[in-house]
């Protein structure tokens, strides 16, 4: 240890066998930490600066957060921290290695970087890598009811004058979320559960870029809200981009307001039919096959198929049902009580049957192409009073 007018220089500090408990109380404060009083105006000038040339620390850290609805407990049994040139006005170099054991899985954390750690405001650049981390342990922070899933995280973080800008690559596998919570907490137009199902590949893996930009102090207080928003936005944008690429140039993802729901429902473009027909037109087959391919590449995705007839079908149906209509008119002429109401019922039944057939035809096309029928749901067919295009809606 060296003393000078400029301050104190400590060549080396070693701390071994650390067993630390960091506990957040129900109020969100760190247990045992007392808020410091404001320093005197000349306190900073009178306090000698300390320069630690090298600091090495090993041991374990236990973290318990009681401020969440479900208590979060994390244990890092093996940590190794090394910092060079720690002190005010100094550019420190730091490296943190930690291991996290969860049953038979071993997660590892590595943080490396440089920064003015003891200055105000803080400036730093760092990279972080987290592997094999079980997500259910931090589900209370994410807020989406995560039941299972494993995370690999690679982050590049810049802190400039207490402003954080982070580029994160998030890779998840085996992710399962509570659908109800995900729908309630994600963007209203595209539920997180649907977005994630659009992103899961055949192996159940998700690869996602999640940028975060916020103030250092705000991130420390509102971590879950910031991460929730960033994850939901990134998942939505990535899902929309994937659908656009998979279906282009024939289709995309639309958001259609449902009168029975508060939010717009995500849908693929519909399969359009010729008036009076339940056959998939040649012009529509390439599009249907693209949706089939998307379903095959995203095995977690489910869809709902709804057959629709409209007044645009009426003229074509009248021609098909002409024999029944003529029979009704003949009975009318005999005076047996038949009237226009019977003719209308024949047409209505034919329209309803056409809507049903369209849904079944598209469902059959998907099943024949290899999509499991368990992933295909049907809804009550509709006969619309307008002359919009006859179609089958594909909802997520």
XYZ file of N, CA and C in Angstrom, residues 14 16 44 62 73 76 90 105 148 225 229 235 276-277 327 351 357 371:
54
model
N -7.184 -9.581 -2.010
C -7.753 -10.897 -2.280
C -8.787 -11.225 -1.214
N -11.272 -14.424 -0.287
C -11.591 -15.813 -0.597
C -12.673 -16.326 0.350
N -16.137 15.473 -0.694
C -15.451 14.804 -1.798
C -14.027 15.310 -1.937
N -25.836 -15.672 -2.618
C -27.242 -16.074 -2.604
C -28.099 -14.819 -2.701
N -35.418 -16.882 -5.628
C -34.203 -17.318 -4.941
C -33.205 -17.830 -5.971
N -25.541 -18.602 -6.684
C -24.343 -18.737 -7.504
C -23.244 -19.310 -6.608
N -10.684 6.485 -12.759
C -9.874 5.446 -13.397
C -10.748 4.565 -14.289
N -28.457 -29.369 -14.562
C -28.003 -28.390 -15.539
C -27.066 -27.380 -14.884
N -41.644 -23.227 -18.028
C -40.368 -23.899 -18.272
C -39.689 -23.248 -19.466
N -40.695 -4.379 -15.883
C -41.483 -3.657 -16.882
C -40.677 -3.411 -18.147
N -41.589 -5.187 -21.765
C -41.881 -4.388 -22.951
C -40.921 -4.714 -24.085
N -40.454 -9.741 -29.848
C -41.118 -10.958 -30.314
C -42.150 -10.637 -31.387
N -70.383 -19.273 -55.018
C -71.082 -20.535 -55.194
C -70.204 -21.766 -55.163
N -68.886 -21.593 -55.026
C -67.960 -22.728 -55.100
C -67.313 -23.003 -53.746
N -89.708 -26.338 -57.903
C -90.681 -27.203 -57.249
C -91.538 -26.417 -56.262
N -76.691 -21.684 -48.461
C -75.605 -20.754 -48.114
C -74.838 -21.262 -46.897
N -68.851 -26.264 -46.025
C -68.010 -27.011 -46.965
C -66.669 -26.327 -47.188
N -50.292 -31.510 -41.876
C -50.521 -30.757 -40.640
C -51.466 -31.558 -39.747
